[in-house]
XYZ file of N, CA, C and O in Angstrom:
456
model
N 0.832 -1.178 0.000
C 0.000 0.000 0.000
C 0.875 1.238 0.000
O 1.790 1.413 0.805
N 0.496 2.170 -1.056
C 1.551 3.383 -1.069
C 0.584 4.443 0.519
O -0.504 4.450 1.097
N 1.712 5.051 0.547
C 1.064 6.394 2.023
C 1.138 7.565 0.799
O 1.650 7.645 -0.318
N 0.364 8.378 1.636
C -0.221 9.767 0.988
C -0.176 10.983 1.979
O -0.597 10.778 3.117
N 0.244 12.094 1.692
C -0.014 12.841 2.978
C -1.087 14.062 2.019
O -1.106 14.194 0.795
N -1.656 14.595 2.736
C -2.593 15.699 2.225
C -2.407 16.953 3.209
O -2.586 16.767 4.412
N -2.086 18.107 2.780
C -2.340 19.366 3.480
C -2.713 20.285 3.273
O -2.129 21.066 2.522
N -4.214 20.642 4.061
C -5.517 21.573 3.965
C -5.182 22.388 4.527
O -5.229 22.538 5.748
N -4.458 23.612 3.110
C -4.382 24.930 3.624
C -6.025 25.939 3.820
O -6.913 26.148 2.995
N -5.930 26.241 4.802
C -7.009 27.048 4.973
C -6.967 28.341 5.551
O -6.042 28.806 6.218
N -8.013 28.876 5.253
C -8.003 30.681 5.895
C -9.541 30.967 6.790
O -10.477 30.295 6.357
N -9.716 31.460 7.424
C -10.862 31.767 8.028
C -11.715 33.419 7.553
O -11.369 34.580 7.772
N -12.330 33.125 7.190
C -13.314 34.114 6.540
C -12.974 35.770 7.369
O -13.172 35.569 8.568
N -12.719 36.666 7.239
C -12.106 37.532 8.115
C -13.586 37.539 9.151
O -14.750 37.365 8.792
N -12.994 37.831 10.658
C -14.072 38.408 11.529
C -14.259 37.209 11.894
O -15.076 37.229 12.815
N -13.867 35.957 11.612
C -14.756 34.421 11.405
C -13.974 33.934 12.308
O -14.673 33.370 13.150
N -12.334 33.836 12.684
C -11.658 32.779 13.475
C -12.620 31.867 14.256
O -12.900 30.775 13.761
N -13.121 32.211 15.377
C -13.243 31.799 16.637
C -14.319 30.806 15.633
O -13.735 29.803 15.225
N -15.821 30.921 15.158
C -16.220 30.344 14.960
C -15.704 29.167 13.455
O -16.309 28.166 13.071
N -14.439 29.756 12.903
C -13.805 28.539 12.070
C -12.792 27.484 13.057
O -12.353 26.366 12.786
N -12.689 27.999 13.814
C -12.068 27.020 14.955
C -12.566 25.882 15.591
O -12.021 24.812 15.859
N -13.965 26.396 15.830
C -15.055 25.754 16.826
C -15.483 24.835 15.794
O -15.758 23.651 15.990
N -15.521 25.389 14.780
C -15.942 24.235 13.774
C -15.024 23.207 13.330
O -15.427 22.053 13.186
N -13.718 23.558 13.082
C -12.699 22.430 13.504
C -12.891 21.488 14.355
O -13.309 20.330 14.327
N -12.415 22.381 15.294
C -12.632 21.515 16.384
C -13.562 20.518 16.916
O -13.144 19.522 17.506
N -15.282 20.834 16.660
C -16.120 20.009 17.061
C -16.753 19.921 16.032
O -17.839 19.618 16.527
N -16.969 19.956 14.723
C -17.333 18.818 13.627
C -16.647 18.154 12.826
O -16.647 16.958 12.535
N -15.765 19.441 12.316
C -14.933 18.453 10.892
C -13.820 17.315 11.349
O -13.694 16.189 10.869
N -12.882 18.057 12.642
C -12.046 16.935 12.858
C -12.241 15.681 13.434
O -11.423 14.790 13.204
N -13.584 15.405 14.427
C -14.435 14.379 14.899
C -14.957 13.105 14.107
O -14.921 11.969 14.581
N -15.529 13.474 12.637
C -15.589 13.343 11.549
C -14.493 12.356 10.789
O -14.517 11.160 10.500
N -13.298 13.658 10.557
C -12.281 13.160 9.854
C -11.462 11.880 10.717
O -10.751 10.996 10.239
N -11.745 12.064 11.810
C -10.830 11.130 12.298
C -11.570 9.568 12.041
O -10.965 8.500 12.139
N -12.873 9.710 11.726
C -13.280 7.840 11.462
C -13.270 8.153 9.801
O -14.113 7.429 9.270
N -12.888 8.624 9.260
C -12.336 8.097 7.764
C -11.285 6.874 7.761
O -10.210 7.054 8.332
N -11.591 5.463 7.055
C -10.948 4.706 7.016
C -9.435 4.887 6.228
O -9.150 5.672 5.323
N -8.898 4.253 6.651
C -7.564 4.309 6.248
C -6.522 5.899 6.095
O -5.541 6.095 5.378
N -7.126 6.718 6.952
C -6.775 8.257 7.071
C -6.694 8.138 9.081
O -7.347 7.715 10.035
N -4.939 9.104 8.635
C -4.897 9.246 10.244
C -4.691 10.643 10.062
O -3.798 11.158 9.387
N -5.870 11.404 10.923
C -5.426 12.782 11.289
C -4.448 13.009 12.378
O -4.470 12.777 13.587
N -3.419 13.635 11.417
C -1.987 14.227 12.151
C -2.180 15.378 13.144
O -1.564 15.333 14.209
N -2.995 16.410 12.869
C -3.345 17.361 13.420
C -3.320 18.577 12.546
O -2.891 18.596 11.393
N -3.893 19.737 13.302
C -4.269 20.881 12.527
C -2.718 22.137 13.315
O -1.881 21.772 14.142
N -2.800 23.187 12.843
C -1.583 23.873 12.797
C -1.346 25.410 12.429
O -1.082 25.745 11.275
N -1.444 26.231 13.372
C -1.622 27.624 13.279
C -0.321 28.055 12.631
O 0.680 27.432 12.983
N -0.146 29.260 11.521
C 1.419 29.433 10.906
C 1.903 30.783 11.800
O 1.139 31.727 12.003
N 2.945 30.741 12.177
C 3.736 31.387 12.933
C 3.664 32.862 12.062
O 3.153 32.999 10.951
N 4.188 33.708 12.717
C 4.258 35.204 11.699
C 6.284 35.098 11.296
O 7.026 35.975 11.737
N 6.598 34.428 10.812
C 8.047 34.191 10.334
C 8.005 33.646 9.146
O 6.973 33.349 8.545
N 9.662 33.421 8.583
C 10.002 32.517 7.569
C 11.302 31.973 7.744
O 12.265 32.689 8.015
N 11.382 30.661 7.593
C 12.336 29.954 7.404
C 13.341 30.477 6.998
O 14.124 30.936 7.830
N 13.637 30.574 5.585
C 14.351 31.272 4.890
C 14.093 32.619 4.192
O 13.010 32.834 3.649
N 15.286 33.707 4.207
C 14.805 34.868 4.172
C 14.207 34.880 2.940
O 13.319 35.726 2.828
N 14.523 33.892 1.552
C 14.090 33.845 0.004
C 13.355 33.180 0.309
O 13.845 32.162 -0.181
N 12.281 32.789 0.868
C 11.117 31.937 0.491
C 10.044 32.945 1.414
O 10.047 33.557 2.483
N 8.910 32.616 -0.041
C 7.806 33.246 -0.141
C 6.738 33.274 0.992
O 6.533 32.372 1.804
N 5.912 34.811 0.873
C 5.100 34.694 1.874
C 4.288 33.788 2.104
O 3.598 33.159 1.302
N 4.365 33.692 3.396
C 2.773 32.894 3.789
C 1.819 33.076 3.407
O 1.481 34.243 3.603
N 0.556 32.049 2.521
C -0.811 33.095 2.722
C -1.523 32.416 3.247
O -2.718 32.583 3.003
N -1.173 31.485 4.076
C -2.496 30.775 4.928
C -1.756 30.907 6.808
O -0.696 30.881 7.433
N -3.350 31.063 6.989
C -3.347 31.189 8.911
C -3.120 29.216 9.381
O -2.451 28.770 10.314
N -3.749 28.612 8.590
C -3.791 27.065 8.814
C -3.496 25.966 7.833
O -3.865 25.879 6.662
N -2.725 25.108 8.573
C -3.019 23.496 7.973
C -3.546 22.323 8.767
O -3.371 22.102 9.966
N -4.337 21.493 7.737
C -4.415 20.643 8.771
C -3.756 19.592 7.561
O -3.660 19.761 6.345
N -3.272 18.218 8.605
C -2.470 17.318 8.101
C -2.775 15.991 8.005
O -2.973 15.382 9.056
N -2.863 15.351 6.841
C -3.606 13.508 6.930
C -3.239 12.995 6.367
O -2.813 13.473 5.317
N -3.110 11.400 6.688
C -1.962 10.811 6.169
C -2.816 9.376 5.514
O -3.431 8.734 6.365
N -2.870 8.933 4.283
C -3.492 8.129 3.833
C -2.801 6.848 3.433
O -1.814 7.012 2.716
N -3.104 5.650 3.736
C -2.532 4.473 3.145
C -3.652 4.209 2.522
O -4.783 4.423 2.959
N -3.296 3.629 1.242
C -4.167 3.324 -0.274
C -3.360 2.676 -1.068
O -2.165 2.964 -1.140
N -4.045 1.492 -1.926
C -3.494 0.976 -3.071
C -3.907 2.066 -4.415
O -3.605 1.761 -5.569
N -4.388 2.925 -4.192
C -5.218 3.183 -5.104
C -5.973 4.910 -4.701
O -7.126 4.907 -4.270
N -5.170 6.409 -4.894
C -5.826 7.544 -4.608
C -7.155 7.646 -4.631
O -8.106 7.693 -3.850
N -6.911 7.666 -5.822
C -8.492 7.552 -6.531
C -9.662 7.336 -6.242
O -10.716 7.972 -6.272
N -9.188 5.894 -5.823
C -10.130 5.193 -5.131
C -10.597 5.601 -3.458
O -11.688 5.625 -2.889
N -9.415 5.849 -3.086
C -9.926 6.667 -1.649
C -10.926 7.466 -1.308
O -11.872 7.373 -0.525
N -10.185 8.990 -2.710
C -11.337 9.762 -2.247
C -12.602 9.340 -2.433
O -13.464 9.523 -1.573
N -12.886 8.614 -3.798
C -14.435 8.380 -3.659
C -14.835 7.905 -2.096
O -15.883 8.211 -1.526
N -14.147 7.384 -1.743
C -14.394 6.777 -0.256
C -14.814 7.635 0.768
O -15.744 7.604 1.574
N -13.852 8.448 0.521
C -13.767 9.459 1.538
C -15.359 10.434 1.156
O -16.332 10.693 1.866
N -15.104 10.695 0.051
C -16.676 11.245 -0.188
C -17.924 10.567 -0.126
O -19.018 11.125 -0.040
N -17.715 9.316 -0.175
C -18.739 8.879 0.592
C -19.341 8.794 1.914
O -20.522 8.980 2.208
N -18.107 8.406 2.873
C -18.165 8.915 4.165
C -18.618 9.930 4.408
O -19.521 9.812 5.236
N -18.366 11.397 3.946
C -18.351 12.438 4.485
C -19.854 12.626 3.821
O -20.652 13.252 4.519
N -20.252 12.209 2.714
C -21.858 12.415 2.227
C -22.837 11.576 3.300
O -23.911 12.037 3.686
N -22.320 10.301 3.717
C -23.163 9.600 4.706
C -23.213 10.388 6.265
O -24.104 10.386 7.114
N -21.966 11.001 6.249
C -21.699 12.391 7.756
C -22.801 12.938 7.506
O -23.676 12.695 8.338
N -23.184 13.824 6.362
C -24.279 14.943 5.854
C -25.864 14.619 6.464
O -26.787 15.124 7.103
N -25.372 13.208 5.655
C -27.397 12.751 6.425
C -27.026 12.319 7.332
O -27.917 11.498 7.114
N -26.489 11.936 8.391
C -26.807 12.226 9.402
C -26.446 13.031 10.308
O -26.200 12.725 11.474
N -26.389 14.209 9.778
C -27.126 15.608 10.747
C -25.186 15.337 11.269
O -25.063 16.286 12.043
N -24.068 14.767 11.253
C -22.827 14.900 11.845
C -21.627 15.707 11.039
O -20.435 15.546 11.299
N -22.054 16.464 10.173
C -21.154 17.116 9.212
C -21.957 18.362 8.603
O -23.182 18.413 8.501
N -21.275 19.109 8.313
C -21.420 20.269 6.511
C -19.828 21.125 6.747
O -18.965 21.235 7.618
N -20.113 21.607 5.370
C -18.841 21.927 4.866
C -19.061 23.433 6.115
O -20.128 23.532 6.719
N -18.154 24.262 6.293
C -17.646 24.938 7.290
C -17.817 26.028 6.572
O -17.138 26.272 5.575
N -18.797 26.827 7.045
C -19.044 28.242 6.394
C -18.328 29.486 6.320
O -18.451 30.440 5.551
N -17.201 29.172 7.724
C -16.598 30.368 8.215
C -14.947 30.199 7.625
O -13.986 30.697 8.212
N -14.808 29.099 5.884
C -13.345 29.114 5.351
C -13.712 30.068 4.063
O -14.675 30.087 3.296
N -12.642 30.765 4.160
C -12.574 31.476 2.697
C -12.370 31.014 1.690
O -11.230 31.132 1.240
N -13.228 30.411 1.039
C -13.211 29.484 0.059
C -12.114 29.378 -1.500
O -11.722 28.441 -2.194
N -11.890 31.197 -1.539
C -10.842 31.326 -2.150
C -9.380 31.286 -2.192
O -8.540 31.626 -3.025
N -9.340 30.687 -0.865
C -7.903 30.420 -0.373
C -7.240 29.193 -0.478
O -6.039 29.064 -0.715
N -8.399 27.910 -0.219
C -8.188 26.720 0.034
C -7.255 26.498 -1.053
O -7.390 27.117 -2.108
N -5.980 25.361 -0.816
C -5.529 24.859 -1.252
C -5.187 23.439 -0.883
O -4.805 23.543 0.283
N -5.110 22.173 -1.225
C -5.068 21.408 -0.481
C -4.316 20.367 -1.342
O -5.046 19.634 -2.008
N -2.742 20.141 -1.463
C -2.290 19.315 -2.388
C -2.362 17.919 -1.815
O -2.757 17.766 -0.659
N -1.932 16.691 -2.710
C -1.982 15.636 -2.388
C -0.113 15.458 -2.388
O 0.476 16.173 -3.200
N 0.693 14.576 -1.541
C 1.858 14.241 -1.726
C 1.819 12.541 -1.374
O 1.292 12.052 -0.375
N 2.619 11.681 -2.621
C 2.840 10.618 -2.556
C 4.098 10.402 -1.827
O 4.956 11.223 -2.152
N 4.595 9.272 -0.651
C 5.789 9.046 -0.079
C 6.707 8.443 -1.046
O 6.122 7.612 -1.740
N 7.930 8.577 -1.322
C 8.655 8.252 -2.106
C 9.631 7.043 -2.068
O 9.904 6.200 -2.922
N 10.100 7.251 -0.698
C 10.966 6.005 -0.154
C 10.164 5.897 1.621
O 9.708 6.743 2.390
N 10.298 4.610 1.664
C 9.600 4.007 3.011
C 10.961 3.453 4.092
O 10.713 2.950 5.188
């Protein structure tokens, strides 16, 4: 099985923190954590610094971090979207009103050597 890591850059709607937090905190990550074959690493506020003085600004306040074992990406997410559509009906999920939707970025990275 190859591993996968995923990281959900996110921003909070200005004025919004506290309640994009709360929503972290007590729906989406509750949630994310019974996705099969996904371990939530944790979520991650960005410091006001930089590593290196040549590397580019920050533009996100958050990540959160998950780590997937799969034969097969692809195949996950449908998975995963299924889960999270079966979350919907029952009343244990929706998407989080208080992210700036124009910010999200969320790449996928395959592990290379084990």
């Amino acid at each position: 099985m190859a591993k996968f890591m995923v990281l959900a850059f996110t921003n909070p709607i200005a004025g919004k923190e506290d309640e994009y937090n709360d929503y972290y905190d007590n729906v989406a990550m509750p949630v994310y954590e019974g996705v099969p074959n996904t371990k939530v690493l944790g979520r991650y506020k960005a410091l006001d610094m930089k590593s290196y003085e040549f590397a580019m600004e920050n533009q996100w306040k958050y990540v959160s971090l998950y780590e997937i074992e799969a034969d097969n990406i692809d195949d996950h997410f449908k998975e995963v979207w299924e889960y999270i559509e079966k979350a919907k009906a029952e009343g244990r999920y929706q998407f989080n009103e208080f992210i700036d939707k124009s910010t999200v970025f969320e790449p996928v990275f395959v592990k290379m050597v084990d």
